[in-house]
């Protein structure tokens, strides 16, 4: 029995989800060209490719990028995060002011949470160790008991027993480790995770790795800003061996060279692509110590408190959560205020100052032009010392085509050995946009038309055409073999339309005689060849 066709209004026209898009020919040829150039340039700097998975534990990104950053707190795509949100709701409800309705809701939310836990365990979506299992059991029986009590008495107030009950439920709920997973918003955290997982500190140091692939952030889509976007990134990771004789001056000089090499690599890549209007900005944000960034942030905070009333809501909130990010503000009315704030360069410790001066020297030595920007702090928590951003032409407000910096200590923060790190990520979508805006035709490698169009007619000719196409394609020639017989006039018309250079004319007569005709489409001239000669002739072109 066949199913009835859906009514017209039920037939949904599917479209790519907002913030995602299809990359199509001929544009994909430019994407491939960009990626091939990245492979080639990064190779000359000794980098090897890594392909991490596109989803990882949410906790990895929260710890690496920072739980308070926009990227983690607002923009991550969590996969089956229901358990966590049920738990958050249950805890949130049972913390609220105490009306009978809220009491009711709190009981219900804990019932929902333990129900969801059971379901996730049954379907093996959640795995729990013995201790977690015991905690889940305890919480489940406590919630069941509380639910029964609530059903029996339908309380009109919280009395004394309910706060105790919920405090115990919350205590147990927090103890259960629920591992949600997220689509990666960036890949530095994944590369560090892989470095630890594969004991890369035992391989020759530093490890120089690069990646190309999609990232996911729930941002407001606009030109140059997508929810699925692509990055081309690179990371240099170097294990730090304990050495009581460590020569700090030498270390700082070596790190500065690595920073300059990494920046030089991305600039070389942009240069090779002839990316228009490239501008590199650099800064040092010091390291997390009282006599360096921490001291500066405390000073910044106190200065910001004085002008709090003049700041926008976002910046006011950031005075508490992340005052450095206020320097990044694009709000017009905040600009004159920010201009008067203390500058980090005046508050760096001696080592960070030495390192920053060496980075600038090393860039100059390599002929890499830069501009210093004391407000360049970047939106991810893991940076220290060097930060940099590169802008390009034709991108409007989203003009940062690359961002990066140093992140010593991140691998350790993720449970690995003491390790230094520096890297960058290029927004490939923006890079392509900028190249396309520049309309440099030599660069925009378009989808290539067929070289030979095989115009065949007749059953014998068809078999010969199939063999000829196979032979020519094996020699790397682009061949179009039409799947239907066409009159020669029609076939030539189609060959011209596709932009082919030659039409190979094969009728049953030609095949019987063993002489094949090759027509040059641009001038209409024809040449006759025997089959082996013709294939040789084409292969040599
Ligand atoms: P990021 O600055 O967050 O850094 O991103 C790097 C680049 O990715 C940006 O400069 C931009 O070109 C591009 N990008 C970011 N979000 C979007 C979006 N929604 N749509 C289109 N392009 C976007 C990082 O991701 C760090 N992991 C870079 C890094 C590597 N630092 C050290 N190592």
Coordinates of C-alpha atoms and ligand atoms in Angstrom, one line a residue:
X1 CA 0.0 0.0 0.0
X2 CA 1.4 3.4 -0.9
X3 CA 1.1 6.3 1.5
X4 CA -1.0 9.2 0.4
X5 CA 1.2 12.1 -0.8
X6 CA 1.2 14.9 1.8
X7 CA -1.1 17.9 1.1
X8 CA 0.7 20.8 -0.5
X9 CA 0.7 22.9 2.6
X10 CA 2.2 20.0 4.5
X11 CA 5.2 19.8 2.2
X12 CA 7.9 21.7 4.0
X13 CA 10.5 23.5 2.1
X14 CA 13.7 22.9 4.0
X15 CA 16.3 25.6 4.3
X16 CA 19.7 25.8 5.9
X17 CA 19.4 26.8 9.5
X18 CA 20.0 30.5 10.3
X19 CA 23.7 31.2 10.6
X20 CA 24.7 28.2 8.5
X21 CA 25.1 28.0 4.8
X22 CA 26.0 25.8 1.8
X23 CA 29.4 26.5 0.2
X24 CA 28.9 25.9 -3.5
X25 CA 30.9 25.8 -6.7
X26 CA 32.5 27.9 -8.0
X27 CA 33.2 29.4 -4.5
X28 CA 34.4 26.0 -3.1
X29 CA 37.3 26.1 -5.6
X30 CA 38.6 29.2 -3.8
X31 CA 38.1 27.5 -0.4
X32 CA 40.2 24.6 -1.7
X33 CA 42.8 26.9 -3.0
X34 CA 43.0 28.7 0.4
X35 CA 43.3 25.3 2.2
X36 CA 45.9 24.0 -0.1
X37 CA 47.9 27.1 0.4
X38 CA 47.6 26.7 4.2
X39 CA 48.9 23.1 3.9
X40 CA 51.8 24.2 1.8
X41 CA 52.8 27.3 3.9
X42 CA 52.4 25.6 7.3
X43 CA 54.4 22.7 6.0
X44 CA 57.4 24.9 5.3
X45 CA 57.3 26.0 8.9
X46 CA 57.3 22.4 10.1
X47 CA 53.7 22.1 11.2
X48 CA 51.7 18.8 11.0
X49 CA 47.9 18.5 10.7
X50 CA 45.7 17.4 13.5
X51 CA 42.0 16.6 13.1
X52 CA 40.2 16.6 16.5
X53 CA 36.6 15.7 16.8
X54 CA 34.0 18.4 16.5
X55 CA 32.3 17.7 19.9
X56 CA 34.0 17.4 23.3
X57 CA 32.9 17.5 26.9
X58 CA 31.4 20.9 27.7
X59 CA 33.7 21.0 30.7
X60 CA 36.8 21.1 28.5
X61 CA 35.7 24.4 26.9
X62 CA 34.4 25.8 30.2
X63 CA 37.7 25.2 31.8
X64 CA 39.9 26.2 28.9
X65 CA 38.1 29.2 27.4
X66 CA 36.5 30.3 30.7
X67 CA 33.0 29.8 32.1
X68 CA 32.3 33.5 32.2
X69 CA 33.3 34.2 28.6
X70 CA 30.5 35.0 26.1
X71 CA 31.7 32.0 24.0
X72 CA 31.1 29.5 26.8
X73 CA 28.3 31.1 28.7
X74 CA 26.1 32.3 25.8
X75 CA 27.2 30.8 22.5
X76 CA 27.9 27.1 22.9
X77 CA 25.8 24.4 21.3
X78 CA 25.2 21.8 24.0
X79 CA 24.2 18.3 23.0
X80 CA 21.6 16.6 25.2
X81 CA 22.2 19.2 28.0
X82 CA 18.7 18.4 29.4
X83 CA 20.0 16.7 32.5
X84 CA 22.0 19.7 33.4
X85 CA 19.1 22.1 32.7
X86 CA 16.7 20.0 34.7
X87 CA 19.1 20.0 37.6
X88 CA 19.6 23.8 37.3
X89 CA 15.9 24.3 37.3
X90 CA 15.3 22.1 40.3
X91 CA 18.0 23.9 42.3
X92 CA 16.9 27.3 41.1
X93 CA 13.2 26.7 42.0
X94 CA 14.0 25.4 45.4
X95 CA 16.2 28.4 46.1
X96 CA 13.4 30.9 45.4
X97 CA 11.1 32.8 47.8
X98 CA 8.8 30.5 49.6
X99 CA 5.2 30.5 48.3
X100 CA 3.1 27.2 48.1
X101 CA 3.3 27.4 44.3
X102 CA 7.1 27.5 44.4
X103 CA 7.2 24.6 46.8
X104 CA 5.0 22.7 44.5
X105 CA 7.2 23.5 41.5
X106 CA 10.4 22.6 43.4
X107 CA 9.0 19.1 44.2
X108 CA 7.9 18.6 40.6
X109 CA 11.3 19.7 39.2
X110 CA 13.2 17.3 41.4
X111 CA 10.8 14.5 40.3
X112 CA 11.5 15.4 36.7
X113 CA 15.3 15.5 37.3
X114 CA 15.4 12.0 38.9
X115 CA 13.1 10.7 36.2
X116 CA 15.5 12.1 33.5
X117 CA 18.5 10.6 35.3
X118 CA 16.9 7.2 35.3
X119 CA 16.1 7.4 31.6
X120 CA 19.6 8.6 30.8
X121 CA 21.1 5.7 32.8
X122 CA 18.8 3.1 31.1
X123 CA 19.7 4.4 27.6
X124 CA 23.4 4.6 28.6
X125 CA 23.5 8.2 27.6
X126 CA 24.8 8.8 31.1
X127 CA 27.5 6.7 32.6
X128 CA 28.2 6.9 36.3
X129 CA 30.8 5.5 38.6
X130 CA 29.8 3.4 41.7
X131 CA 29.8 6.5 43.9
X132 CA 27.6 8.6 41.6
X133 CA 25.2 5.6 41.3
X134 CA 24.9 5.5 45.0
X135 CA 24.2 9.3 45.1
X136 CA 21.6 8.9 42.4
X137 CA 19.9 6.1 44.3
X138 CA 19.9 8.2 47.5
X139 CA 18.5 11.3 45.7
X140 CA 15.9 9.2 43.9
X141 CA 14.5 7.6 47.1
X142 CA 14.6 11.0 49.0
X143 CA 12.7 12.7 46.2
X144 CA 10.1 9.9 46.0
X145 CA 9.6 10.0 49.7
X146 CA 9.2 13.8 49.6
X147 CA 6.8 13.6 46.7
X148 CA 4.6 11.2 48.5
X149 CA 4.7 13.4 51.6
X150 CA 3.8 16.4 49.5
X151 CA 0.9 14.6 47.8
X152 CA -0.4 13.4 51.2
X153 CA -0.3 16.7 52.9
X154 CA -0.4 19.4 50.1
X155 CA 1.4 21.8 52.3
X156 CA 0.5 25.5 52.3
X157 CA 3.8 26.7 53.6
X158 CA 7.4 25.6 53.9
X159 CA 7.5 25.0 57.6
X160 CA 10.9 23.8 58.8
X161 CA 11.1 20.4 57.2
X162 CA 10.9 21.4 53.5
X163 CA 14.0 23.7 53.6
X164 CA 15.9 20.9 55.1
X165 CA 14.6 18.5 52.5
X166 CA 15.5 20.7 49.6
X167 CA 19.0 21.5 51.0
X168 CA 19.7 17.7 51.1
X169 CA 18.3 17.2 47.6
X170 CA 20.5 20.1 46.3
X171 CA 23.5 18.7 48.1
X172 CA 23.1 15.3 46.4
X173 CA 22.1 16.7 43.0
X174 CA 25.3 18.8 42.9
X175 CA 27.4 15.7 43.6
X176 CA 26.2 13.8 40.6
X177 CA 28.6 14.3 37.8
X178 CA 26.7 14.8 34.5
X179 CA 28.9 15.2 31.5
X180 CA 27.3 17.2 28.8
X181 CA 28.9 17.5 25.4
X182 CA 29.2 20.6 23.2
X183 CA 30.0 21.4 19.6
X184 CA 33.4 23.0 19.6
X185 CA 33.3 26.8 19.6
X186 CA 37.1 26.8 19.0
X187 CA 39.9 24.2 18.7
X188 CA 42.7 25.3 21.0
X189 CA 41.1 23.4 23.9
X190 CA 40.8 20.2 21.8
X191 CA 44.4 20.4 20.7
X192 CA 45.6 20.7 24.3
X193 CA 43.4 17.8 25.2
X194 CA 44.9 15.7 22.4
X195 CA 48.4 16.8 23.5
X196 CA 47.7 15.4 27.0
X197 CA 45.8 12.3 25.8
X198 CA 48.5 11.2 23.4
X199 CA 51.4 12.0 25.7
X200 CA 52.9 14.4 23.1
X201 CA 55.3 15.7 25.7
X202 CA 57.3 12.6 25.0
X203 CA 57.7 13.5 21.3
X204 CA 60.3 16.0 20.1
X205 CA 59.4 19.4 21.5
X206 CA 57.8 21.7 20.5
X207 CA 54.9 20.0 18.9
X208 CA 53.7 22.2 16.0
X209 CA 50.1 21.4 14.9
X210 CA 47.5 23.0 12.6
X211 CA 43.9 22.3 11.9
X212 CA 41.2 23.3 9.4
X213 CA 37.5 22.7 10.2
X214 CA 34.1 24.0 11.3
X215 CA 33.5 25.7 14.7
X216 CA 30.1 26.5 16.2
X217 CA 28.9 29.6 18.1
X218 CA 25.4 30.7 18.7
X219 CA 26.0 34.4 17.7
X220 CA 23.7 36.8 16.0
X221 CA 24.4 36.1 12.3
X222 CA 25.5 39.0 10.1
X223 CA 28.0 39.5 7.3
X224 CA 31.2 37.7 8.3
X225 CA 29.6 36.1 11.4
X226 CA 28.0 32.7 11.2
X227 CA 26.9 30.0 13.6
X228 CA 28.8 27.4 11.8
X229 CA 32.1 28.9 10.6
X230 CA 35.5 27.6 9.6
X231 CA 38.8 28.2 11.2
X232 CA 42.3 27.5 10.0
X233 CA 44.4 27.5 13.2
X234 CA 47.8 26.5 14.4
X235 CA 49.3 25.8 17.9
X236 CA 52.8 25.3 19.2
X237 CA 53.0 23.3 22.4
X238 CA 56.2 22.8 24.4
X239 CA 56.7 20.8 27.5
X240 CA 58.6 22.6 30.3
X241 CA 61.0 20.3 32.1
X242 CA 61.8 21.1 35.7
X243 CA 65.2 22.7 35.7
X244 CA 66.6 24.5 38.8
X245 CA 69.3 26.1 36.6
X246 CA 66.8 27.6 34.3
X247 CA 68.0 30.8 32.6
X248 CA 65.0 33.1 32.6
X249 CA 66.5 35.6 30.2
X250 CA 67.2 32.8 27.6
X251 CA 63.7 31.3 28.1
X252 CA 62.0 34.7 27.5
X253 CA 64.1 35.3 24.4
X254 CA 63.2 31.8 23.1
X255 CA 59.5 32.3 23.7
X256 CA 59.6 35.6 21.9
X257 CA 61.2 33.9 18.9
X258 CA 58.4 31.3 18.8
X259 CA 55.8 34.0 19.0
X260 CA 57.4 35.9 16.2
X261 CA 57.7 32.8 14.0
X262 CA 54.0 31.9 14.5
X263 CA 53.0 35.4 13.6
X264 CA 55.3 35.4 10.6
X265 CA 53.8 32.1 9.5
X266 CA 50.2 33.6 9.4
X267 CA 51.4 36.8 7.7
X268 CA 53.3 34.7 5.1
X269 CA 50.1 32.8 4.4
X270 CA 48.1 36.0 3.9
X271 CA 50.9 37.3 1.7
X272 CA 50.8 34.2 -0.4
X273 CA 47.0 34.6 -0.9
X274 CA 47.4 38.4 -1.6
X275 CA 44.9 39.2 1.1
X276 CA 44.2 42.9 0.8
X277 CA 44.7 45.5 3.5
X278 CA 46.3 43.2 6.1
X279 CA 47.0 44.9 9.5
X280 CA 48.6 43.2 12.4
X281 CA 48.0 44.5 15.9
X282 CA 49.8 43.2 19.0
X283 CA 49.8 43.6 22.7
X284 CA 51.0 42.0 25.9
X285 CA 48.5 41.3 28.7
X286 CA 51.2 40.1 31.1
X287 CA 50.8 37.1 33.4
X288 CA 48.5 36.3 36.3
X289 CA 50.5 37.7 39.2
X290 CA 50.0 40.5 41.7
X291 CA 53.0 42.4 40.4
X292 CA 51.6 42.1 36.8
X293 CA 48.1 41.6 35.3
X294 CA 46.3 40.9 38.6
X295 CA 47.6 44.2 40.1
X296 CA 46.7 46.0 36.9
X297 CA 43.2 44.5 36.8
X298 CA 42.6 45.6 40.5
X299 CA 43.7 49.1 39.5
X300 CA 41.5 49.1 36.4
X301 CA 38.5 47.9 38.5
X302 CA 38.9 50.7 40.9
X303 CA 39.2 53.3 38.1
X304 CA 36.1 51.8 36.4
X305 CA 34.1 51.9 39.6
X306 CA 34.6 55.7 39.6
X307 CA 33.0 56.0 36.1
X308 CA 30.5 53.2 36.5
X309 CA 27.5 55.4 36.0
X310 CA 28.7 56.5 32.6
X311 CA 29.2 53.0 31.2
X312 CA 26.7 50.8 29.4
X313 CA 24.9 47.8 31.1
X314 CA 27.4 45.3 29.6
X315 CA 30.4 47.1 30.8
X316 CA 28.9 47.7 34.2
X317 CA 28.4 44.0 34.6
X318 CA 31.9 43.3 33.4
X319 CA 33.5 45.4 36.1
X320 CA 32.8 42.4 38.3
X321 CA 33.1 39.5 35.9
X322 CA 35.9 40.5 33.5
X323 CA 37.0 44.2 33.6
X324 CA 39.7 43.7 31.0
X325 CA 37.0 43.0 28.4
X326 CA 35.7 46.5 28.8
X327 CA 38.8 47.7 26.9
X328 CA 37.4 45.8 23.9
X329 CA 34.1 47.8 24.0
X330 CA 33.0 49.3 20.6
X331 CA 30.3 51.5 22.2
X332 CA 30.8 55.1 20.9
X333 CA 30.0 56.8 24.2
X334 CA 32.5 54.6 26.2
X335 CA 35.5 55.5 24.0
X336 CA 36.5 58.7 25.6
X337 CA 36.2 57.1 29.1
X338 CA 38.3 54.1 28.0
X339 CA 41.0 56.4 26.6
X340 CA 41.7 57.8 30.1
X341 CA 42.1 54.3 31.8
X342 CA 45.5 53.1 33.0
X343 CA 47.4 51.1 30.3
X344 CA 48.6 47.6 30.9
X345 CA 52.0 48.3 29.4
X346 CA 52.8 50.5 32.4
X347 CA 52.0 47.7 34.8
X348 CA 53.8 44.7 33.4
X349 CA 56.3 42.9 35.5
X350 CA 59.9 42.9 34.4
X351 CA 59.8 39.5 32.7
X352 CA 56.7 40.3 30.7
X353 CA 58.2 43.7 29.7
X354 CA 61.4 41.9 28.5
X355 CA 59.4 39.3 26.6
X356 CA 57.2 41.9 24.9
X357 CA 60.2 44.0 23.9
X358 CA 61.8 40.9 22.4
X359 CA 58.6 39.9 20.5
X360 CA 58.6 43.3 18.8
X361 CA 62.4 43.1 18.0
X362 CA 61.9 39.6 16.5
X363 CA 59.0 40.8 14.4
X364 CA 61.1 43.7 13.1
X365 CA 64.0 41.3 12.3
X366 CA 61.5 39.3 10.2
X367 CA 60.2 42.4 8.4
X368 CA 56.7 41.9 9.9
X369 CA 54.9 45.2 10.3
X370 CA 52.7 45.6 13.4
X371 CA 50.8 48.2 15.3
X372 CA 50.6 48.2 19.1
X373 CA 47.1 48.3 20.5
X374 CA 47.0 48.4 24.3
X375 CA 43.3 47.6 24.3
X376 CA 43.7 44.3 22.6
X377 CA 42.7 41.8 25.3
X378 CA 40.8 39.1 23.4
X379 CA 37.7 37.3 24.6
X380 CA 39.0 34.0 25.8
X381 CA 40.5 33.5 29.3
X382 CA 43.5 31.4 28.5
X383 CA 45.9 34.1 27.2
X384 CA 49.0 35.6 28.8
X385 CA 51.7 37.8 27.5
X386 CA 51.4 38.1 23.6
X387 CA 48.0 38.7 22.1
X388 CA 47.4 39.6 18.5
X389 CA 44.7 40.2 15.9
X390 CA 44.8 40.7 12.2
X391 CA 42.3 42.6 10.2
X392 CA 41.7 42.7 6.4
X393 CA 39.8 44.8 3.9
X394 CA 36.2 44.6 2.8
X395 CA 34.7 43.0 5.9
X396 CA 32.7 45.8 7.5
X397 CA 32.4 45.6 11.3
X398 CA 33.5 41.9 11.5
X399 CA 37.0 42.7 10.2
X400 CA 39.1 40.5 12.5
X401 CA 40.3 37.7 10.2
X402 CA 42.7 36.2 12.7
X403 CA 43.2 36.2 16.5
X404 CA 45.7 34.5 18.7
X405 CA 48.2 34.6 21.5
X406 CA 50.3 32.8 24.1
X407 CA 48.7 30.5 26.6
X408 CA 51.4 29.0 28.9
X409 CA 49.7 26.9 31.6
X410 CA 46.6 26.0 29.7
X411 CA 47.7 22.3 29.2
X412 CA 48.4 22.1 33.0
X413 CA 45.0 23.6 33.8
X414 CA 43.5 20.8 31.8
X415 CA 45.3 18.2 33.8
X416 CA 48.5 17.9 31.7
X417 CA 52.2 18.6 32.4
X418 CA 53.6 22.1 32.6
X419 CA 53.5 23.3 29.0
X420 CA 53.9 26.5 27.0
X421 CA 51.6 27.4 24.2
X422 CA 51.1 29.9 21.4
X423 CA 48.7 29.8 18.5
X424 CA 46.2 31.5 16.3
X425 CA 43.0 30.9 14.4
X426 CA 42.0 32.4 11.1
X427 CA 38.3 32.9 10.3
X428 CA 38.3 31.2 6.9
X429 CA 34.8 32.5 6.0
X430 CA 36.1 36.1 6.5
X431 CA 39.3 35.4 4.7
X432 CA 37.4 34.2 1.7
X433 CA 35.0 37.2 1.8
X434 CA 37.9 39.5 1.8
X435 CA 39.5 37.8 -1.1
X436 CA 36.2 37.8 -3.0
X437 CA 35.7 41.5 -2.3
X438 CA 39.1 42.3 -3.7
X439 CA 38.0 40.7 -7.0
X440 CA 41.5 39.7 -7.9
X441 CA 40.6 37.3 -10.7
X442 CA 44.0 35.7 -10.8
X443 CA 43.2 34.4 -7.3
X444 CA 39.6 33.4 -7.7
X445 CA 40.2 30.0 -9.1
X446 CA 36.9 29.1 -10.5
X447 CA 35.3 25.7 -11.1
X448 CA 37.0 24.4 -14.2
X449 CA 35.0 23.4 -17.3
X450 CA 35.5 20.1 -19.0
X451 CA 38.5 19.9 -21.3
X452 CA 37.0 17.3 -23.6
X453 CA 33.3 16.6 -24.4
X454 CA 32.7 13.2 -25.8
X455 CA 29.9 13.4 -28.3
X456 CA 28.8 9.9 -29.1
X457 CA 26.0 8.4 -31.2
X458 CA 25.2 4.7 -31.5
X459 CA 25.7 1.6 -29.4
X460 CA 29.3 0.8 -30.6
X461 CA 30.3 4.4 -30.3
X462 CA 29.0 4.4 -26.7
X463 CA 31.2 1.5 -25.6
X464 CA 34.2 3.2 -27.2
X465 CA 33.3 6.5 -25.6
X466 CA 33.1 4.9 -22.1
X467 CA 36.6 3.5 -22.6
X468 CA 38.1 6.7 -24.0
X469 CA 36.6 8.7 -21.0
X470 CA 38.1 6.2 -18.6
X471 CA 41.5 6.4 -20.3
X472 CA 41.6 10.2 -20.5
X473 CA 40.4 10.7 -16.9
X474 CA 43.1 8.3 -15.7
X475 CA 45.6 10.7 -17.4
X476 CA 44.1 13.6 -15.3
X477 CA 42.0 15.1 -18.2
X478 CA 38.6 16.6 -17.3
X479 CA 36.1 14.7 -19.5
X480 CA 32.3 15.1 -19.8
X481 CA 30.5 12.0 -21.0
X482 CA 26.8 12.7 -21.7
X483 CA 24.6 9.9 -20.3
X484 CA 22.2 10.1 -23.4
X485 CA 22.8 9.9 -27.1
X486 CA 22.7 13.4 -28.7
X487 CA 22.5 14.5 -32.3
X488 CA 26.0 15.9 -33.1
X489 CA 24.6 19.5 -33.5
X490 CA 23.0 19.4 -30.1
X491 CA 26.1 17.8 -28.5
X492 CA 28.4 20.5 -29.9
X493 CA 26.0 23.2 -28.6
X494 CA 26.1 21.7 -25.1
X495 CA 29.9 21.3 -25.2
X496 CA 30.3 25.0 -26.0
X497 CA 27.8 25.9 -23.2
X498 CA 29.9 24.0 -20.7
X499 CA 33.0 25.8 -21.9
X500 CA 34.8 22.6 -23.1
X501 CA 37.8 23.1 -25.3
X502 CA 37.4 20.0 -27.5
X503 CA 34.6 17.8 -28.7
X504 CA 35.6 14.2 -29.4
X505 CA 33.1 13.0 -32.1
X506 CA 32.3 9.3 -32.0
X507 CA 29.7 7.8 -34.3
X508 CA 29.4 4.1 -35.1
X509 CA 31.1 4.8 -38.5
X510 CA 34.1 6.4 -36.9
X511 CA 34.5 3.5 -34.5
X512 CA 34.2 1.0 -37.4
X513 CA 36.8 2.9 -39.5
X514 CA 39.1 3.5 -36.5
X515 CA 39.5 7.2 -37.2
X516 CA 38.2 9.5 -34.6
X517 CA 37.4 13.2 -35.0
X518 CA 38.6 16.0 -32.6
X519 CA 36.9 19.3 -33.0
X520 CA 38.5 22.5 -31.5
X521 CA 35.4 24.4 -30.2
X522 CA 37.0 27.8 -30.3
X523 CA 37.6 27.9 -34.0
X524 CA 35.6 24.9 -35.3
X525 CA 38.7 23.2 -36.9
X526 CA 38.7 19.4 -37.0
X527 CA 41.5 16.8 -37.0
X528 CA 41.2 13.1 -37.6
X529 CA 43.3 10.6 -35.6
X530 CA 43.4 6.9 -35.0
X531 CA 42.3 6.0 -31.5
X532 CA 45.8 5.5 -29.9
X533 CA 47.1 8.7 -31.6
X534 CA 44.2 10.8 -30.5
X535 CA 44.5 9.7 -26.9
X536 CA 48.3 10.4 -27.0
X537 CA 47.6 13.8 -28.6
X538 CA 45.2 14.8 -25.8
X539 CA 47.3 13.5 -23.0
X540 CA 50.2 15.7 -24.2
X541 CA 48.3 18.9 -24.4
Ligands
LIG1 P1 38.8 33.8 18.2 O1 39.3 35.2 18.2 O2 37.6 33.5 19.0 O3 40.0 32.9 18.6 O4 38.5 33.4 16.7 C1 39.5 33.5 15.7 C2 38.9 34.0 14.4 O5 37.8 33.2 14.1 C3 38.3 35.4 14.5 O6 39.3 36.4 14.4 C4 37.3 35.4 13.3 O7 38.0 35.6 12.1 C5 36.8 33.9 13.3 N1 35.5 33.8 13.9 C6 35.1 33.8 15.2 N2 33.8 33.7 15.4 C7 33.3 33.7 14.2 C8 31.9 33.6 13.6 N3 30.9 33.5 14.4 N4 31.8 33.7 12.3 C9 32.8 33.8 11.5 N5 34.1 33.8 11.9 C10 34.3 33.8 13.2 C11 40.0 31.6 18.8 O8 39.1 30.9 18.4 C12 41.2 31.0 19.4 N6 41.1 29.6 19.6 C13 42.5 31.4 18.6 C14 43.7 30.8 19.1 C15 44.4 29.7 18.7 N7 44.4 31.4 20.1 C16 45.5 30.6 20.4 N8 45.4 29.6 19.5

